[in-house]
Amino acid sequence: MKIDHLISGGRIIDGTGNPWRYGDVLIAGERIAAIVPPGSFSGEDAQRWDAGGRFVCPGFIDIQSHSVASLMRDGRSLSKVAQGVTTEIMGEIWTPAPVGGRFTDPYSPLLARRAPKEWHEAARGWRSFGDWLRAMEAAGVSPNIGSFLSGGTLRRYVMGMDGRVPSSAELECMRGVMSDAMEDGAFGVSYALIYPPDSYALTDEIVEVAKVVARHHGLYITHMRSESARILEGLEEAMTIGRRSGAPVEIYHLKASGRAAWPLMPEVIRRIHAARAGGLDISADMYPYEATGTGLASCLPDWVSEGGAFFGRLNDPAVRQRIRDEISDPQSGYDGQLRSAGAPNIMPIGLHCEEHRAYRGMRLNEIMALRNSDEVDTVCDLLAAEGQQIATIFFKMSEENTLLQLQQPWVTISSDAPGVDPAWARDDEMALHPRAYGTFPRVLGHYVRGKQLFSWEEAVRKMTSAVANRLRLSHRGRLEAGYFADLVIFDPETVEDRATFADPGQLPTGIEDVWVNGTPVILKGTHTGSRPGRFVTPG
């Protein structure tokens, strides 16, 4: 076998949790040929790379990426590969395929405001789930890419934005679209149950879709219906769906959101441990930050979006009064951000209108004071004027829970963010959470080196083989002969996130080199321009 590359002088963390060891990595084509004792390979033709005593580990796998639109803008996915991410798995809230039925415009303003125009016409021809990912691979992407089918896209395909129970015929259509997506490479189905139209789907409907996923050995992955005061109810629903459908369950970005929910996290963990002991295949992922990020629109009840008339309803005084009534009534079922976070913990960062620029960096209560209006009028006025969801930071989580969650063996790491170039992101005034730039190095630098919460080997396992195993992602996630040569070289002394809430657009330090499918995409911290990523599927 011809060896193309030799990476020598590194400390090997193989991704399984095993202790590190010294070794040399031999790469032939896209795969690892062997890991051999230091200095034992004498081939002269291989290109040689010196790891200089740094750690060499598998590339990180981000199970919750939002790079759908950003990869169309820039296939390099700079802020992700700079963190060591070599595989991005998408699917929460929105997938632009399959197009059909009542899902005829995959680029509506609520879904992908910044998707490049040249992709819009092409996307209307993506009749199968895999058409989108194959088109991305053909255009050239640096990381490997895969996806779940979004439950929201599935519902739009069959029912548009109707907030009702599907008919028997509609449910059968959902099953068929889901089955086709699984055969075309989806990892399963993803439901984001606080966002319409996903939130319109009741448990029975999701169970029927998840049964199809289970037959194809896929995964049910969910943003639970509540992560705040009703988090235990949200968890019970997720476990019920798993038990009734037979599908394994993955919880997106596990968190207790809002101070009132913080004491509930130990019970959440206890119940997951008990469910696992009882035979339910359930696990979770998370990002290591004190704040979440989503649209300001999440402050409003989901019925405001019903029928696709969200922005048209915002200026209706009767609608605003109904929203106030629901927020003030503890029995109403409202579980939105105005209750779980509260105005002092809400910071809109994605304001683009000229008259709103002065509000950047302010909390919602400060904006309310300047406008001399209450929280409902302020939120509705901002959304109506902007005509978009308004990216917002919600300071809602506790560090104590973060430490507790990270130590669970069934918890892995995810970003819940797109991959961007900070240069064009600033030019486009893209408002992003620092997790887009720092999630994975933050775990390594802050929680491993700084807090010594767990070992380097355990941190790497949570970012590599544990995720690959969960996804049934073959021959990735480990440094092992025959596996794809997705790997990261990082310096344990300098690896660190630099992104902050005040200035998120800063790439990390200490991630020296990143390889995807045997090709360097980051060398000495700089992107090479290479785009060797592949469309990856389970199995």
PDB file of N, CA and C in Angstrom, residues 232 235-236 239 243 249 251 254 264-284 401 403-412 458 461-462 470:
ATOM      1  N   LEU A 232     -39.716  18.364  32.908  1.00  0.00           N
ATOM      2  CA  LEU A 232     -39.971  16.955  33.227  1.00  0.00           C
ATOM      3  C   LEU A 232     -41.077  16.396  32.333  1.00  0.00           C
ATOM      4  N   LEU A 235     -39.478  15.824  28.958  1.00  0.00           N
ATOM      5  CA  LEU A 235     -38.667  14.607  28.982  1.00  0.00           C
ATOM      6  C   LEU A 235     -39.545  13.370  28.919  1.00  0.00           C
ATOM      7  N   GLU A 236     -40.626  13.367  29.680  1.00  0.00           N
ATOM      8  CA  GLU A 236     -41.514  12.197  29.672  1.00  0.00           C
ATOM      9  C   GLU A 236     -42.108  11.977  28.280  1.00  0.00           C
ATOM     10  N   MET A 239     -39.443  10.333  26.104  1.00  0.00           N
ATOM     11  CA  MET A 239     -39.258   8.919  26.440  1.00  0.00           C
ATOM     12  C   MET A 239     -40.462   8.092  25.997  1.00  0.00           C
ATOM     13  N   ARG A 243     -40.352   4.833  23.621  1.00  0.00           N
ATOM     14  CA  ARG A 243     -40.900   3.523  24.023  1.00  0.00           C
ATOM     15  C   ARG A 243     -41.971   3.042  23.041  1.00  0.00           C
ATOM     16  N   VAL A 249     -33.693   7.592  21.303  1.00  0.00           N
ATOM     17  CA  VAL A 249     -34.011   9.004  21.541  1.00  0.00           C
ATOM     18  C   VAL A 249     -32.736   9.773  21.850  1.00  0.00           C
ATOM     19  N   ILE A 251     -31.688  13.817  22.911  1.00  0.00           N
ATOM     20  CA  ILE A 251     -32.186  15.133  23.313  1.00  0.00           C
ATOM     21  C   ILE A 251     -31.188  16.190  22.869  1.00  0.00           C
ATOM     22  N   LEU A 254     -29.316  19.596  25.848  1.00  0.00           N
ATOM     23  CA  LEU A 254     -29.902  19.392  27.174  1.00  0.00           C
ATOM     24  C   LEU A 254     -29.611  20.604  28.056  1.00  0.00           C
ATOM     25  N   LEU A 264     -34.442  21.404  38.730  1.00  0.00           N
ATOM     26  CA  LEU A 264     -35.021  20.201  38.139  1.00  0.00           C
ATOM     27  C   LEU A 264     -33.989  19.346  37.397  1.00  0.00           C
ATOM     28  N   MET A 265     -32.804  19.910  37.090  1.00  0.00           N
ATOM     29  CA  MET A 265     -31.844  19.154  36.296  1.00  0.00           C
ATOM     30  C   MET A 265     -31.389  17.854  36.967  1.00  0.00           C
ATOM     31  N   PRO A 266     -31.098  17.822  38.281  1.00  0.00           N
ATOM     32  CA  PRO A 266     -30.744  16.525  38.890  1.00  0.00           C
ATOM     33  C   PRO A 266     -31.823  15.461  38.693  1.00  0.00           C
ATOM     34  N   GLU A 267     -33.092  15.882  38.732  1.00  0.00           N
ATOM     35  CA  GLU A 267     -34.176  14.915  38.514  1.00  0.00           C
ATOM     36  C   GLU A 267     -34.231  14.484  37.054  1.00  0.00           C
ATOM     37  N   VAL A 268     -33.976  15.402  36.129  1.00  0.00           N
ATOM     38  CA  VAL A 268     -33.895  15.026  34.709  1.00  0.00           C
ATOM     39  C   VAL A 268     -32.837  13.943  34.521  1.00  0.00           C
ATOM     40  N   ILE A 269     -31.675  14.159  35.093  1.00  0.00           N
ATOM     41  CA  ILE A 269     -30.585  13.190  34.953  1.00  0.00           C
ATOM     42  C   ILE A 269     -30.939  11.875  35.631  1.00  0.00           C
ATOM     43  N   ARG A 270     -31.562  11.945  36.799  1.00  0.00           N
ATOM     44  CA  ARG A 270     -31.975  10.711  37.484  1.00  0.00           C
ATOM     45  C   ARG A 270     -32.937   9.912  36.619  1.00  0.00           C
ATOM     46  N   ARG A 271     -33.900  10.600  35.994  1.00  0.00           N
ATOM     47  CA  ARG A 271     -34.888   9.894  35.173  1.00  0.00           C
ATOM     48  C   ARG A 271     -34.253   9.291  33.914  1.00  0.00           C
ATOM     49  N   ILE A 272     -33.286   9.990  33.331  1.00  0.00           N
ATOM     50  CA  ILE A 272     -32.614   9.422  32.156  1.00  0.00           C
ATOM     51  C   ILE A 272     -31.796   8.201  32.557  1.00  0.00           C
ATOM     52  N   HIS A 273     -31.091   8.282  33.674  1.00  0.00           N
ATOM     53  CA  HIS A 273     -30.358   7.112  34.166  1.00  0.00           C
ATOM     54  C   HIS A 273     -31.311   5.935  34.389  1.00  0.00           C
ATOM     55  N   ALA A 274     -32.450   6.200  35.017  1.00  0.00           N
ATOM     56  CA  ALA A 274     -33.416   5.131  35.297  1.00  0.00           C
ATOM     57  C   ALA A 274     -33.976   4.554  34.005  1.00  0.00           C
ATOM     58  N   ALA A 275     -34.273   5.411  33.037  1.00  0.00           N
ATOM     59  CA  ALA A 275     -34.799   4.927  31.760  1.00  0.00           C
ATOM     60  C   ALA A 275     -33.764   4.061  31.041  1.00  0.00           C
ATOM     61  N   ARG A 276     -32.519   4.495  31.075  1.00  0.00           N
ATOM     62  CA  ARG A 276     -31.463   3.694  30.442  1.00  0.00           C
ATOM     63  C   ARG A 276     -31.316   2.347  31.156  1.00  0.00           C
ATOM     64  N   ALA A 277     -31.371   2.365  32.475  1.00  0.00           N
ATOM     65  CA  ALA A 277     -31.279   1.111  33.231  1.00  0.00           C
ATOM     66  C   ALA A 277     -32.447   0.191  32.905  1.00  0.00           C
ATOM     67  N   GLY A 278     -33.590   0.785  32.547  1.00  0.00           N
ATOM     68  CA  GLY A 278     -34.769   0.003  32.205  1.00  0.00           C
ATOM     69  C   GLY A 278     -34.839  -0.416  30.751  1.00  0.00           C
ATOM     70  N   GLY A 279     -33.819  -0.066  29.959  1.00  0.00           N
ATOM     71  CA  GLY A 279     -33.756  -0.544  28.587  1.00  0.00           C
ATOM     72  C   GLY A 279     -34.095   0.464  27.505  1.00  0.00           C
ATOM     73  N   LEU A 280     -34.370   1.728  27.881  1.00  0.00           N
ATOM     74  CA  LEU A 280     -34.649   2.743  26.868  1.00  0.00           C
ATOM     75  C   LEU A 280     -33.343   3.344  26.372  1.00  0.00           C
ATOM     76  N   ASP A 281     -33.154   3.360  25.071  1.00  0.00           N
ATOM     77  CA  ASP A 281     -31.948   3.911  24.464  1.00  0.00           C
ATOM     78  C   ASP A 281     -32.123   5.423  24.327  1.00  0.00           C
ATOM     79  N   ILE A 282     -31.650   6.161  25.320  1.00  0.00           N
ATOM     80  CA  ILE A 282     -31.808   7.615  25.334  1.00  0.00           C
ATOM     81  C   ILE A 282     -30.496   8.256  25.745  1.00  0.00           C
ATOM     82  N   SER A 283     -30.137   9.343  25.065  1.00  0.00           N
ATOM     83  CA  SER A 283     -28.924  10.090  25.380  1.00  0.00           C
ATOM     84  C   SER A 283     -29.164  11.545  25.032  1.00  0.00           C
ATOM     85  N   ALA A 284     -28.142  12.384  25.199  1.00  0.00           N
ATOM     86  CA  ALA A 284     -28.310  13.821  24.988  1.00  0.00           C
ATOM     87  C   ALA A 284     -26.998  14.441  24.540  1.00  0.00           C
ATOM     88  N   ASN A 401     -25.326  23.361  36.756  1.00  0.00           N
ATOM     89  CA  ASN A 401     -25.941  22.328  35.925  1.00  0.00           C
ATOM     90  C   ASN A 401     -25.054  21.954  34.750  1.00  0.00           C
ATOM     91  N   LEU A 403     -21.823  21.826  34.670  1.00  0.00           N
ATOM     92  CA  LEU A 403     -20.814  20.897  35.194  1.00  0.00           C
ATOM     93  C   LEU A 403     -21.408  19.511  35.425  1.00  0.00           C
ATOM     94  N   LEU A 404     -22.614  19.471  35.980  1.00  0.00           N
ATOM     95  CA  LEU A 404     -23.279  18.192  36.236  1.00  0.00           C
ATOM     96  C   LEU A 404     -23.566  17.452  34.935  1.00  0.00           C
ATOM     97  N   GLN A 405     -24.099  18.159  33.956  1.00  0.00           N
ATOM     98  CA  GLN A 405     -24.466  17.530  32.688  1.00  0.00           C
ATOM     99  C   GLN A 405     -23.241  17.002  31.941  1.00  0.00           C
ATOM    100  N   LEU A 406     -22.185  17.804  31.889  1.00  0.00           N
ATOM    101  CA  LEU A 406     -21.005  17.402  31.132  1.00  0.00           C
ATOM    102  C   LEU A 406     -20.400  16.101  31.641  1.00  0.00           C
ATOM    103  N   GLN A 407     -20.580  15.809  32.901  1.00  0.00           N
ATOM    104  CA  GLN A 407     -19.970  14.609  33.474  1.00  0.00           C
ATOM    105  C   GLN A 407     -20.751  13.332  33.200  1.00  0.00           C
ATOM    106  N   GLN A 408     -21.942  13.456  32.628  1.00  0.00           N
ATOM    107  CA  GLN A 408     -22.724  12.248  32.354  1.00  0.00           C
ATOM    108  C   GLN A 408     -22.124  11.508  31.148  1.00  0.00           C
ATOM    109  N   PRO A 409     -21.912  10.216  31.233  1.00  0.00           N
ATOM    110  CA  PRO A 409     -21.258   9.487  30.132  1.00  0.00           C
ATOM    111  C   PRO A 409     -22.071   9.453  28.850  1.00  0.00           C
ATOM    112  N   TRP A 410     -23.388   9.683  28.943  1.00  0.00           N
ATOM    113  CA  TRP A 410     -24.261   9.644  27.772  1.00  0.00           C
ATOM    114  C   TRP A 410     -24.503  11.032  27.178  1.00  0.00           C
ATOM    115  N   VAL A 411     -23.783  12.030  27.670  1.00  0.00           N
ATOM    116  CA  VAL A 411     -23.875  13.386  27.127  1.00  0.00           C
ATOM    117  C   VAL A 411     -22.695  13.651  26.199  1.00  0.00           C
ATOM    118  N   THR A 412     -22.980  14.120  24.978  1.00  0.00           N
ATOM    119  CA  THR A 412     -21.946  14.486  24.018  1.00  0.00           C
ATOM    120  C   THR A 412     -22.006  15.998  23.766  1.00  0.00           C
ATOM    121  N   GLU A 458     -11.591  11.579  27.699  1.00  0.00           N
ATOM    122  CA  GLU A 458     -13.050  11.550  27.815  1.00  0.00           C
ATOM    123  C   GLU A 458     -13.680  12.688  27.022  1.00  0.00           C
ATOM    124  N   ARG A 461     -13.645  11.644  23.426  1.00  0.00           N
ATOM    125  CA  ARG A 461     -14.664  10.613  23.186  1.00  0.00           C
ATOM    126  C   ARG A 461     -16.036  11.237  23.004  1.00  0.00           C
ATOM    127  N   LYS A 462     -16.369  12.240  23.829  1.00  0.00           N
ATOM    128  CA  LYS A 462     -17.665  12.897  23.753  1.00  0.00           C
ATOM    129  C   LYS A 462     -17.858  13.657  22.437  1.00  0.00           C
ATOM    130  N   ARG A 470     -23.563   6.928  18.018  1.00  0.00           N
ATOM    131  CA  ARG A 470     -24.970   7.294  18.151  1.00  0.00           C
ATOM    132  C   ARG A 470     -25.638   7.408  16.782  1.00  0.00           C
TER     133      ARG A 470
END
